[in-house]
PDB file of C-alpha atoms and ligand atoms in Angstrom:
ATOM      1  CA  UNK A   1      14.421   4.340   1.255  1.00 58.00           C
ATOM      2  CA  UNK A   2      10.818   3.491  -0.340  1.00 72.00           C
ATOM      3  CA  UNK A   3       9.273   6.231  -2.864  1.00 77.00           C
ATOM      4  CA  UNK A   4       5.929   5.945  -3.660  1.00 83.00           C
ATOM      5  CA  UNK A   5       5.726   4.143  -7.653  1.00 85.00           C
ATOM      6  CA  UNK A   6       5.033   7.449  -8.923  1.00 89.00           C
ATOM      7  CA  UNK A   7       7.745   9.093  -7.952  1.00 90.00           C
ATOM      8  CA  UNK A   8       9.816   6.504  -9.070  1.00 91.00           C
ATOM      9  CA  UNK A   9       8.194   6.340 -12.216  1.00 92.00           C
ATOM     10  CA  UNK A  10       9.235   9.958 -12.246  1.00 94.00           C
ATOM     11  CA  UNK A  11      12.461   9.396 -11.544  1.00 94.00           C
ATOM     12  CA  UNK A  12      13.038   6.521 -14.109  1.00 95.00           C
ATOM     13  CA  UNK A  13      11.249   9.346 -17.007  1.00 95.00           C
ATOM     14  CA  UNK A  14      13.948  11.984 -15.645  1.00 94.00           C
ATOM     15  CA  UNK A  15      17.239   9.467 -16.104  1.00 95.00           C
ATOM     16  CA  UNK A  16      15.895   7.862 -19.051  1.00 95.00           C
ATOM     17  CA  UNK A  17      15.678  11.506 -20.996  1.00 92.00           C
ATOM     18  CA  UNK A  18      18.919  12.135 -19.300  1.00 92.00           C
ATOM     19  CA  UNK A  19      20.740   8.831 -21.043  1.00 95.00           C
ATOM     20  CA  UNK A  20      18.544   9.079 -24.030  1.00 93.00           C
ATOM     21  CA  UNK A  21      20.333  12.922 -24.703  1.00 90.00           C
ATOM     22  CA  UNK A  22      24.068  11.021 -23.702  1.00 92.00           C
ATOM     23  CA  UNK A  23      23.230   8.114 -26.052  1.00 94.00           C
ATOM     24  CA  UNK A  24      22.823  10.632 -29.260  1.00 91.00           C
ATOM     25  CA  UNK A  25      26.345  11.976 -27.654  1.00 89.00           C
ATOM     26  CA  UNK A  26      28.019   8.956 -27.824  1.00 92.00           C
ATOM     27  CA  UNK A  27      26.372   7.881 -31.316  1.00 92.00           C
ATOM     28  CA  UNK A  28      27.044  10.985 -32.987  1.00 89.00           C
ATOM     29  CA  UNK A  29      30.868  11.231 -31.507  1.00 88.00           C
ATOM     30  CA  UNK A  30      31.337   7.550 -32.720  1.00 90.00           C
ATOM     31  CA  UNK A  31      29.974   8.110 -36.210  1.00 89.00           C
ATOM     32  CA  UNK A  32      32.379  10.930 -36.594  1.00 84.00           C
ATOM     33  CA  UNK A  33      35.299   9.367 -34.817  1.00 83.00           C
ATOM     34  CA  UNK A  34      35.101  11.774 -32.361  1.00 81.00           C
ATOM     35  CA  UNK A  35      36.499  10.993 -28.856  1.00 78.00           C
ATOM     36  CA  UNK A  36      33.413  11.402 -25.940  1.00 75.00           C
ATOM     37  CA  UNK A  37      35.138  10.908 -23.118  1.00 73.00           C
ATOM     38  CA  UNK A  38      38.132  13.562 -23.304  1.00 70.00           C
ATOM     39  CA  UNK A  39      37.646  15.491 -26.341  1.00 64.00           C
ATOM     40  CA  UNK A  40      41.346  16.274 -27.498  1.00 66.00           C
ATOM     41  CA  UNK A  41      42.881  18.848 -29.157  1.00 65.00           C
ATOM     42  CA  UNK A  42      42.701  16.876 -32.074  1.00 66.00           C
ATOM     43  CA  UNK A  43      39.147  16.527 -32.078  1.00 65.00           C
ATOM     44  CA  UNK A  44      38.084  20.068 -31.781  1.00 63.00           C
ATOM     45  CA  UNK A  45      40.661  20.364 -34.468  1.00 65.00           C
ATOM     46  CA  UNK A  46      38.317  18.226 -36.491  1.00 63.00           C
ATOM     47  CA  UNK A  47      34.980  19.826 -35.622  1.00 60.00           C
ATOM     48  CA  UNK A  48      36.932  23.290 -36.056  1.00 56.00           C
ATOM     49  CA  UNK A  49      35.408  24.597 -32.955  1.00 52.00           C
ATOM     50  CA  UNK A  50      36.498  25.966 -29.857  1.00 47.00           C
ATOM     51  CA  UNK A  51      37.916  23.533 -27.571  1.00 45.00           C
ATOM     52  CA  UNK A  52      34.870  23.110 -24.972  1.00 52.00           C
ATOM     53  CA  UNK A  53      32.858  20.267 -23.213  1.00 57.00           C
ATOM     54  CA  UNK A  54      30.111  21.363 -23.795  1.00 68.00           C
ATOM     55  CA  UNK A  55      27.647  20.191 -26.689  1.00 75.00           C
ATOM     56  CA  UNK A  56      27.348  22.378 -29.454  1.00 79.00           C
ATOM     57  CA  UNK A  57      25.798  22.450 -33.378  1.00 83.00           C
ATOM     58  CA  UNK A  58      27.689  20.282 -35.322  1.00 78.00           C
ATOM     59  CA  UNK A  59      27.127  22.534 -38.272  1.00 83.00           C
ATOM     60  CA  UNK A  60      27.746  25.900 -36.904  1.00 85.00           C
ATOM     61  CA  UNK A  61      29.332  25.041 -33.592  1.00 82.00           C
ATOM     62  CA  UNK A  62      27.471  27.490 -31.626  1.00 85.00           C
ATOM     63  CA  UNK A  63      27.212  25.956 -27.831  1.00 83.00           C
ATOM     64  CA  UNK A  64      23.957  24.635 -27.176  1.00 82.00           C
ATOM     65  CA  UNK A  65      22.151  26.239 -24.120  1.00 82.00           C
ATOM     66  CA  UNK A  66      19.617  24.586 -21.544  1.00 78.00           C
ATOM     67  CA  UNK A  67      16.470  24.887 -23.998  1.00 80.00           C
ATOM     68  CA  UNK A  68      18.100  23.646 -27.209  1.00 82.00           C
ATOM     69  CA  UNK A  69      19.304  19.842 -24.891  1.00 79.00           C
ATOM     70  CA  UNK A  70      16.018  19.099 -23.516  1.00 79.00           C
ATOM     71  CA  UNK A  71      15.465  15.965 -24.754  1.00 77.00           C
ATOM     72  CA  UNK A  72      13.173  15.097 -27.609  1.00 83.00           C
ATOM     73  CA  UNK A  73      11.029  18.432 -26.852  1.00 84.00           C
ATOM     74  CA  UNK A  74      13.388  20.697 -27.860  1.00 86.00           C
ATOM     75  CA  UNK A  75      13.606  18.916 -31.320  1.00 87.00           C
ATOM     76  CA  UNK A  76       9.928  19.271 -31.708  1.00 88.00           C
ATOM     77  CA  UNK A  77       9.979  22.679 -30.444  1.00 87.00           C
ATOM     78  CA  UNK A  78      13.070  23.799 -32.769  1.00 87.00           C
ATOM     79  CA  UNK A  79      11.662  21.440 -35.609  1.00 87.00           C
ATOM     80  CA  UNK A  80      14.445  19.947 -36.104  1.00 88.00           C
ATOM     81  CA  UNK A  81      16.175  22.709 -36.974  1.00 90.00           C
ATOM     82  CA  UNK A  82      19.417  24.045 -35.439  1.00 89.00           C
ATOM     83  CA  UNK A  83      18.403  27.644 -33.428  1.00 87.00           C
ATOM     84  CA  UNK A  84      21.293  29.379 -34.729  1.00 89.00           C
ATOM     85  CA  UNK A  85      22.382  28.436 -38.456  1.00 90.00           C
ATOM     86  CA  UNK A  86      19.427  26.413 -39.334  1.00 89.00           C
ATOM     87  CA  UNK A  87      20.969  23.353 -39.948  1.00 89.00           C
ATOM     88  CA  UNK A  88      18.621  20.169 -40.401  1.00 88.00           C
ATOM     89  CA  UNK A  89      19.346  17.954 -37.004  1.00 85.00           C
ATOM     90  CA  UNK A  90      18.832  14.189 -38.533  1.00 84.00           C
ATOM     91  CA  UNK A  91      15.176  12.796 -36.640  1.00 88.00           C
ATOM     92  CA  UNK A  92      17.663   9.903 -35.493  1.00 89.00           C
ATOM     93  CA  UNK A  93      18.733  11.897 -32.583  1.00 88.00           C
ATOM     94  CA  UNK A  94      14.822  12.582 -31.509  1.00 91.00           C
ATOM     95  CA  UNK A  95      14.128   8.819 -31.953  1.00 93.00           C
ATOM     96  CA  UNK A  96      17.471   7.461 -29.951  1.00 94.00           C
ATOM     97  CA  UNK A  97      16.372   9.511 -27.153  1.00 93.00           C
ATOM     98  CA  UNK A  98      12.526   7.926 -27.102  1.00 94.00           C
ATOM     99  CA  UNK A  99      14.071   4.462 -27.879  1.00 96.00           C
ATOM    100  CA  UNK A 100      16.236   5.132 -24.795  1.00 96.00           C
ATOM    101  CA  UNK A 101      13.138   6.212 -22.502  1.00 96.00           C
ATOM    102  CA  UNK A 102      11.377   3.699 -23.481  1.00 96.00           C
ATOM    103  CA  UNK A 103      13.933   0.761 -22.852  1.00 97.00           C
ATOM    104  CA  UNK A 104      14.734   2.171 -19.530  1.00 97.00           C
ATOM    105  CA  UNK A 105      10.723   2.293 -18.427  1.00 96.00           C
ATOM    106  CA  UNK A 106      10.365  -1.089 -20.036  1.00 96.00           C
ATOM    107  CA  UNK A 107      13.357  -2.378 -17.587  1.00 96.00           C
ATOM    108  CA  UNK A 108      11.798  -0.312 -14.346  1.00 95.00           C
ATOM    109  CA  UNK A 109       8.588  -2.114 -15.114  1.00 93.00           C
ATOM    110  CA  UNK A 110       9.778  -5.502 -14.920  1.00 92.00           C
ATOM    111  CA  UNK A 111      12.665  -5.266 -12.033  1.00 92.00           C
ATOM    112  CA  UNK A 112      11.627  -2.181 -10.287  1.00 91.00           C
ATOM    113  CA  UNK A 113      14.405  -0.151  -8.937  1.00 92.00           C
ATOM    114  CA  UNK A 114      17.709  -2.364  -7.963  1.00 92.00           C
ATOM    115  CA  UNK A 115      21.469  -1.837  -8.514  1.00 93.00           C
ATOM    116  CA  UNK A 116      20.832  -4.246 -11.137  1.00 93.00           C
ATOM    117  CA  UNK A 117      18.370  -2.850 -13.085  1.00 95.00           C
ATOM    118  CA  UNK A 118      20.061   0.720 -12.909  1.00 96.00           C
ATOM    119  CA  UNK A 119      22.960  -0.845 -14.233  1.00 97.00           C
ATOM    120  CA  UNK A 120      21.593  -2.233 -17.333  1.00 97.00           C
ATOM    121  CA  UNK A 121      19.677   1.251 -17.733  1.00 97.00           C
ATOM    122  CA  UNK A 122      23.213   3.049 -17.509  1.00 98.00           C
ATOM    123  CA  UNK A 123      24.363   0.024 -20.303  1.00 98.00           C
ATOM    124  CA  UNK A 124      21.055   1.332 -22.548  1.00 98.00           C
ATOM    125  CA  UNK A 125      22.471   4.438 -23.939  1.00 97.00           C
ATOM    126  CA  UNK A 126      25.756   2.659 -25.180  1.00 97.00           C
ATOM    127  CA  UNK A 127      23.876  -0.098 -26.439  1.00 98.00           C
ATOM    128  CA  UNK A 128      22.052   2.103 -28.693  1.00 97.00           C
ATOM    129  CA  UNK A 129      25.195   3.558 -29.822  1.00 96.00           C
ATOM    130  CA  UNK A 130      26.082  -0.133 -30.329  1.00 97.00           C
ATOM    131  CA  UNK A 131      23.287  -0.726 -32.446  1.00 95.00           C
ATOM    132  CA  UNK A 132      23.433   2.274 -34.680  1.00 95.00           C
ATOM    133  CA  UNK A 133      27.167   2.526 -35.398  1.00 95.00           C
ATOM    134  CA  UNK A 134      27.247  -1.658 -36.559  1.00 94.00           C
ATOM    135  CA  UNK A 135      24.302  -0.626 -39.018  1.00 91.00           C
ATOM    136  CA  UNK A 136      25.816   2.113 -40.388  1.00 91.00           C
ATOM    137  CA  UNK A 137      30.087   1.197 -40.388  1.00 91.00           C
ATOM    138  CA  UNK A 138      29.629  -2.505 -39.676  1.00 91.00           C
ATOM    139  CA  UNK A 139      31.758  -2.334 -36.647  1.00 92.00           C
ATOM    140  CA  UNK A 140      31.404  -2.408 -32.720  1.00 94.00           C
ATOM    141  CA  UNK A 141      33.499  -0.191 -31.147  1.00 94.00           C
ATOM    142  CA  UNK A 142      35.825  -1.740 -28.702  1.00 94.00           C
ATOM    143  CA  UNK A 143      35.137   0.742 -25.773  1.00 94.00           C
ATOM    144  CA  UNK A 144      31.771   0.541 -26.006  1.00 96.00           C
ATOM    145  CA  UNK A 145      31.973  -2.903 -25.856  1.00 97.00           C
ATOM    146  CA  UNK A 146      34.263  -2.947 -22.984  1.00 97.00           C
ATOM    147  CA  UNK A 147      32.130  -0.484 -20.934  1.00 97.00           C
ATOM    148  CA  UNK A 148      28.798  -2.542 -21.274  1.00 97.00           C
ATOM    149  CA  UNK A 149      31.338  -5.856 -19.975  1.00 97.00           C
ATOM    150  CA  UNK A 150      32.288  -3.823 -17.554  1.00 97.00           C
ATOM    151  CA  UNK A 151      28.977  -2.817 -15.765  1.00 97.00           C
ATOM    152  CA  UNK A 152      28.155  -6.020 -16.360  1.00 96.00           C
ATOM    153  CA  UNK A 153      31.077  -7.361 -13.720  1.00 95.00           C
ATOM    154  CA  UNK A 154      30.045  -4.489 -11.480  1.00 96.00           C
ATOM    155  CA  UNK A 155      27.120  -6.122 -11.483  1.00 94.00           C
ATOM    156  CA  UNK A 156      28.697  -9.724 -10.298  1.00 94.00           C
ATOM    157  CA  UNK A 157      30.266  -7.544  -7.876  1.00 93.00           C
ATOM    158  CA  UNK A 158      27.465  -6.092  -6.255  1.00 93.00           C
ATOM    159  CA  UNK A 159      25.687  -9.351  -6.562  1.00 90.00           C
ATOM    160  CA  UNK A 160      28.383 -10.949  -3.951  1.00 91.00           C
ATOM    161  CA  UNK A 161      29.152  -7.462  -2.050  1.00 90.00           C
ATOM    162  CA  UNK A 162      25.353  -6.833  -1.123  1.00 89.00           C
ATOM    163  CA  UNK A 163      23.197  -9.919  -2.371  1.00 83.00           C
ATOM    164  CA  UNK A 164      24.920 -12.724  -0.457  1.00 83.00           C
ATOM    165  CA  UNK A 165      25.862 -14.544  -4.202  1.00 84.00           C
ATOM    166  CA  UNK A 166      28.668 -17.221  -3.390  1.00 88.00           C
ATOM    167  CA  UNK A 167      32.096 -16.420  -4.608  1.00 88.00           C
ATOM    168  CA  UNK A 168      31.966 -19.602  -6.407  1.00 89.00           C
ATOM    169  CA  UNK A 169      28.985 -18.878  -8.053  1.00 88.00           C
ATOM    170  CA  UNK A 170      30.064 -15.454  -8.829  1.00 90.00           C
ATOM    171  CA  UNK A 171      33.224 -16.945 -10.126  1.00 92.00           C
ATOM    172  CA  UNK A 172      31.132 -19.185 -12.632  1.00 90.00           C
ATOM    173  CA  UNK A 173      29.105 -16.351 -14.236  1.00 89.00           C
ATOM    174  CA  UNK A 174      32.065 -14.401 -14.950  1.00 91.00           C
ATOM    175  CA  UNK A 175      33.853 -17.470 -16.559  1.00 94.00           C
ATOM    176  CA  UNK A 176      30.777 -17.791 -18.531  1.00 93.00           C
ATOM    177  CA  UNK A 177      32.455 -14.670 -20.807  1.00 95.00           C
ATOM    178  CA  UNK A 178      34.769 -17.736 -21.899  1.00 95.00           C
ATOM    179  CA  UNK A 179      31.962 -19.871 -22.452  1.00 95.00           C
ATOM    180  CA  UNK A 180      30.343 -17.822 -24.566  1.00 96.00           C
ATOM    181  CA  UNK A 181      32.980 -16.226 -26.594  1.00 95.00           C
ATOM    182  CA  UNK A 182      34.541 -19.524 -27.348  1.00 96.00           C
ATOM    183  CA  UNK A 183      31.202 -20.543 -28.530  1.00 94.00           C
ATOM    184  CA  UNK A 184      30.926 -17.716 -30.794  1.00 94.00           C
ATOM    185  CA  UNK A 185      34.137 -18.453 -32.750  1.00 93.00           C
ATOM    186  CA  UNK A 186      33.673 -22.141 -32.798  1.00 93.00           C
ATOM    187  CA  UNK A 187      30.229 -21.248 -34.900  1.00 89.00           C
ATOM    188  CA  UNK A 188      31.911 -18.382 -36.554  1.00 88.00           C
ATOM    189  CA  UNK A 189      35.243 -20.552 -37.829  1.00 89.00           C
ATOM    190  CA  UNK A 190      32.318 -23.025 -39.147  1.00 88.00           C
ATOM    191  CA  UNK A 191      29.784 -20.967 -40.429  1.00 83.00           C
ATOM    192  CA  UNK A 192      32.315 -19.452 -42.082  1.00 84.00           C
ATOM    193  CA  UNK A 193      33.529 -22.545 -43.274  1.00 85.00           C
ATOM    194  CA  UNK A 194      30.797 -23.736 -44.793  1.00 86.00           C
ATOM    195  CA  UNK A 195      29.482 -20.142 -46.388  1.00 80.00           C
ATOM    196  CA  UNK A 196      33.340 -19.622 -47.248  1.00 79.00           C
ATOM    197  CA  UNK A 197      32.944 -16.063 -46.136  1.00 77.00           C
ATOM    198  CA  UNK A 198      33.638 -14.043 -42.897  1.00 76.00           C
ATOM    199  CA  UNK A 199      30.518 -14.628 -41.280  1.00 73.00           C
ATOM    200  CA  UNK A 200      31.230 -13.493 -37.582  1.00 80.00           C
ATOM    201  CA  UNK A 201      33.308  -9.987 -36.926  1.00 83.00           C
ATOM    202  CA  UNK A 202      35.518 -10.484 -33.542  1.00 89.00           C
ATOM    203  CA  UNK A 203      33.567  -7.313 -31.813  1.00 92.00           C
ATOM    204  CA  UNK A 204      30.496  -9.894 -32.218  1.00 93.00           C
ATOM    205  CA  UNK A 205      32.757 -12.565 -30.683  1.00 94.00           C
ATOM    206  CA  UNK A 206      33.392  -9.678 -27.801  1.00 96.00           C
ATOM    207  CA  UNK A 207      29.978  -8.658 -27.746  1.00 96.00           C
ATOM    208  CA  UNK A 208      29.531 -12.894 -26.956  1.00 96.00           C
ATOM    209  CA  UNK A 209      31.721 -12.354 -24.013  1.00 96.00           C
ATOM    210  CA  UNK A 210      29.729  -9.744 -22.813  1.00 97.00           C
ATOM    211  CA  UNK A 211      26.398 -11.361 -22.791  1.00 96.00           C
ATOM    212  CA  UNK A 212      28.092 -14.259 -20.767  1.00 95.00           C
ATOM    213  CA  UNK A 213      29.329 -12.009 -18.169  1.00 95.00           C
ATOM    214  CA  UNK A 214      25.567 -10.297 -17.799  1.00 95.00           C
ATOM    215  CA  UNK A 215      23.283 -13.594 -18.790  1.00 93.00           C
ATOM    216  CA  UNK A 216      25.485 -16.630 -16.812  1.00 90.00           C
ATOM    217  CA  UNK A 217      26.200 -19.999 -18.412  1.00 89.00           C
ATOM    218  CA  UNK A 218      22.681 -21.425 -18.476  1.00 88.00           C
ATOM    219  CA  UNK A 219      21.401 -18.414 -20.610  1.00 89.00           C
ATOM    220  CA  UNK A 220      23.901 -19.145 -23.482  1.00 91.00           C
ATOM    221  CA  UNK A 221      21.037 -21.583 -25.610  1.00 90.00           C
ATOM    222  CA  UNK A 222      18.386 -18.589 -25.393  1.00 90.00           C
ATOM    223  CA  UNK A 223      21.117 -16.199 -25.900  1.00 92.00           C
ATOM    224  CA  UNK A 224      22.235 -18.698 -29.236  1.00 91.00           C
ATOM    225  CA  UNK A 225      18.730 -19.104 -30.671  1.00 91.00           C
ATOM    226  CA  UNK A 226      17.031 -15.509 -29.829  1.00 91.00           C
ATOM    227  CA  UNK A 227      20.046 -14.141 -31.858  1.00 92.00           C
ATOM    228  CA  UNK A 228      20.053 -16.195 -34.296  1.00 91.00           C
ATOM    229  CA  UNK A 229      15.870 -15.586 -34.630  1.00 93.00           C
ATOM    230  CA  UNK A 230      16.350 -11.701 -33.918  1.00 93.00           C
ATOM    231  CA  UNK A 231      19.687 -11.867 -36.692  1.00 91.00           C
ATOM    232  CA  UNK A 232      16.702 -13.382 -39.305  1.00 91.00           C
ATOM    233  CA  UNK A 233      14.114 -11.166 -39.046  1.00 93.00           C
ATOM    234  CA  UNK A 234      16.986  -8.151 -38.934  1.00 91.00           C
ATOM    235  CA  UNK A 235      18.844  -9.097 -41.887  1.00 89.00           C
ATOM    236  CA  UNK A 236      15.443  -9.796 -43.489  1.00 90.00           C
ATOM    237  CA  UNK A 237      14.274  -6.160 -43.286  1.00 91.00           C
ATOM    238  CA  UNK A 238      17.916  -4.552 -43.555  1.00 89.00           C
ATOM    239  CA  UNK A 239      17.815  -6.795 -47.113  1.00 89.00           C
ATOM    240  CA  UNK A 240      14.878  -4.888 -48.116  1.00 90.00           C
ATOM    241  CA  UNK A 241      15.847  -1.530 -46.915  1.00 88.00           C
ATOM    242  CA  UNK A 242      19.416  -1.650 -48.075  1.00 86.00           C
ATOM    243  CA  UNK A 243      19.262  -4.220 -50.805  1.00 85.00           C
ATOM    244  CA  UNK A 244      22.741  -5.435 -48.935  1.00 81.00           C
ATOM    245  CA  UNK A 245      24.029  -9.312 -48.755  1.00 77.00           C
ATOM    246  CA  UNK A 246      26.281  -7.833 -45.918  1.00 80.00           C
ATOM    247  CA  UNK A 247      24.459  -7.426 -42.467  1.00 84.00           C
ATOM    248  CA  UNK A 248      25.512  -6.173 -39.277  1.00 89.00           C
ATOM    249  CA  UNK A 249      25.014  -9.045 -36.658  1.00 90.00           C
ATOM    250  CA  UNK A 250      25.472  -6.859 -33.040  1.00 94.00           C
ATOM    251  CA  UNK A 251      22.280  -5.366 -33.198  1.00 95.00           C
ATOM    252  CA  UNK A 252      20.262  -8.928 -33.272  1.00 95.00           C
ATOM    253  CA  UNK A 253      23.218  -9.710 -29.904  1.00 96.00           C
ATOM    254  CA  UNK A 254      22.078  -6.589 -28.641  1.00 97.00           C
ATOM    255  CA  UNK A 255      18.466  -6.952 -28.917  1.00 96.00           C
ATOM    256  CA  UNK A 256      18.436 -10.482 -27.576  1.00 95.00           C
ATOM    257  CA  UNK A 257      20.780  -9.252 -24.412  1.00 96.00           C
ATOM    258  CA  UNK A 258      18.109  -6.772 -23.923  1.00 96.00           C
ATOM    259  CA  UNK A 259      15.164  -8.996 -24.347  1.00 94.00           C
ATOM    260  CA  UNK A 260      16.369 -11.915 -22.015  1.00 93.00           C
ATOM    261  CA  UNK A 261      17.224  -8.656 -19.227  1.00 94.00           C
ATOM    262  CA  UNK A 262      13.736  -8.494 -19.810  1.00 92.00           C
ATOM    263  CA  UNK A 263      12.529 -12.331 -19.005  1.00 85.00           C
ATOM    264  CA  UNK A 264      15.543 -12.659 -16.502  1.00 70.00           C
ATOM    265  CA  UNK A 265      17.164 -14.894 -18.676  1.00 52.00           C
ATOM    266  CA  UNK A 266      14.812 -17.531 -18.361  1.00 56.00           C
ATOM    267  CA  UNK A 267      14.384 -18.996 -22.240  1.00 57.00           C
ATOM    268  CA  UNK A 268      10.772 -20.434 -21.397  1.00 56.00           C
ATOM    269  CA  UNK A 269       9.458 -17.394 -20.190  1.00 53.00           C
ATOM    270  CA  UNK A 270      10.328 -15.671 -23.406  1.00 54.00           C
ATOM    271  CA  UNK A 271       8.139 -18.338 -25.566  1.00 56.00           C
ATOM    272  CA  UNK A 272       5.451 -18.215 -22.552  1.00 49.00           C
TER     273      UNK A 272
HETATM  274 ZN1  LIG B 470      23.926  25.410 -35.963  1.00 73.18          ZN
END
């Protein structure tokens, strides 16, 4: 079925806004060690609110209705202020949501609408998460990690089911997770080595994996290099904002993913 671009376009503004309100979800339930998938008893224990599924002030726990989740507008609207106690919302959750739009319309512009391409936008919103909880805990959450590997198979998957991708081939880019993982620790055991410090965390190592399973084999020197560029120019300005030696790696991984999704891959095209 062909839409015309606009609608589309409209479409792509509708799911972005949609993953942009999940991805300040997601962040905010893995700052506060909250489960998002099946909120236990446990966890509504710990936000001492009624047990529900549906979002609600984190401050006053009064269920949020239709107008207080619509995405970005109803911060502005509310300035960022929660309706019912008052509570200051943090303009993080505003600026995940844009960041979200944005990366999804950035993707639509370059591949269009494709299995693919929805795929990494449904990847966006936990890659945001990602991004946020390494800067401020210094850890990638397993799950998340695991999710974003997983559409990324799905992806192989589809690849041979309805693009007509040899097995073997198929086979190859998802034994490029090895390739790149196994990479990632031999650099980490001798970076570390040499810095005699821990300088690679084993979620990067997994994030490594990851990347292999969405970029293939030949991506792995672009992959290498725009992480290690991205990891300089990251660490330079976290230095300066946090005065911290200490500095998250995923989020350079995670931008350079993101950026060679952009340039399918292709290292020259980045530089061109
Ligand atoms: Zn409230």
């Amino acid at each position: 079925m062909d839409l015309p671009f606009y609608l589309d376009c409209a479409l792509v503004v509708m799911l972005g806004l949609c993953l942009g309100s999940f991805a300040t979800a997601v962040t905010y339930r893995e700052l506060n060690d909250l489960s998002w998938i099946m909120p236990s008893a446990k966890d509504h224990a710990k936000e001492q609110a009624v047990p529900t599924y549906r979002s609600a002030c984190p401050s006053c726990h009064h269920t949020l209705s239709f107008l207080d989740l619509f995405p970005v507008f109803s911060w502005l609207f509310l300035r960022g202020r929660c309706r019912y106690c008052q509570a200051k919302i943090g303009v993080m959750y505003p600026l995940i949501e844009v960041l979200c739009l944005c990366a999804c319309l950035a993707l639509f512009f370059v591949h269009g609408l494709s299995i693919t391409s929805l795929l990494m936008m449904v990847s966006v919103p936990f890659l945001i998460a990602l991004c946020v909880v390494d800067f401020k805990r210094m850890i990638l959450p397993n799950l998340l990690v695991a999710i974003v590997g997983g559409l990324g198979a799905l992806v192989i998957g589809c690849d041979v089911f309805f693009g007509g991708v040899a097995a073997m081939e198929a086979l190859l880019r998802a034994l490029s997770a090895i390739l790149y993982a196994g990479f990632a620790l031999l650099m980490g055991v001798s970076v570390s080595f040499v810095l005699k410090k821990d300088a690679l965390g084993m979620g990067d190592v997994k994030f490594f994996a990851v990347a292999g399973l969405w970029l293939g084999g030949a991506a792995l020197p672009a992959f290498c290099i725009l992480s290690g560029l991205s990891g300089i120019v990251l660490g330079g300005v976290w230095q300066r904002i946090t005065g911290s030696q200490l500095f998250p790696f995923g989020p350079a991984l995670i931008l350079s993913l993101y950026i060679l999704w952009l340039f399918d891959g292709s290292f020259l095209t980045v530089f061109m």
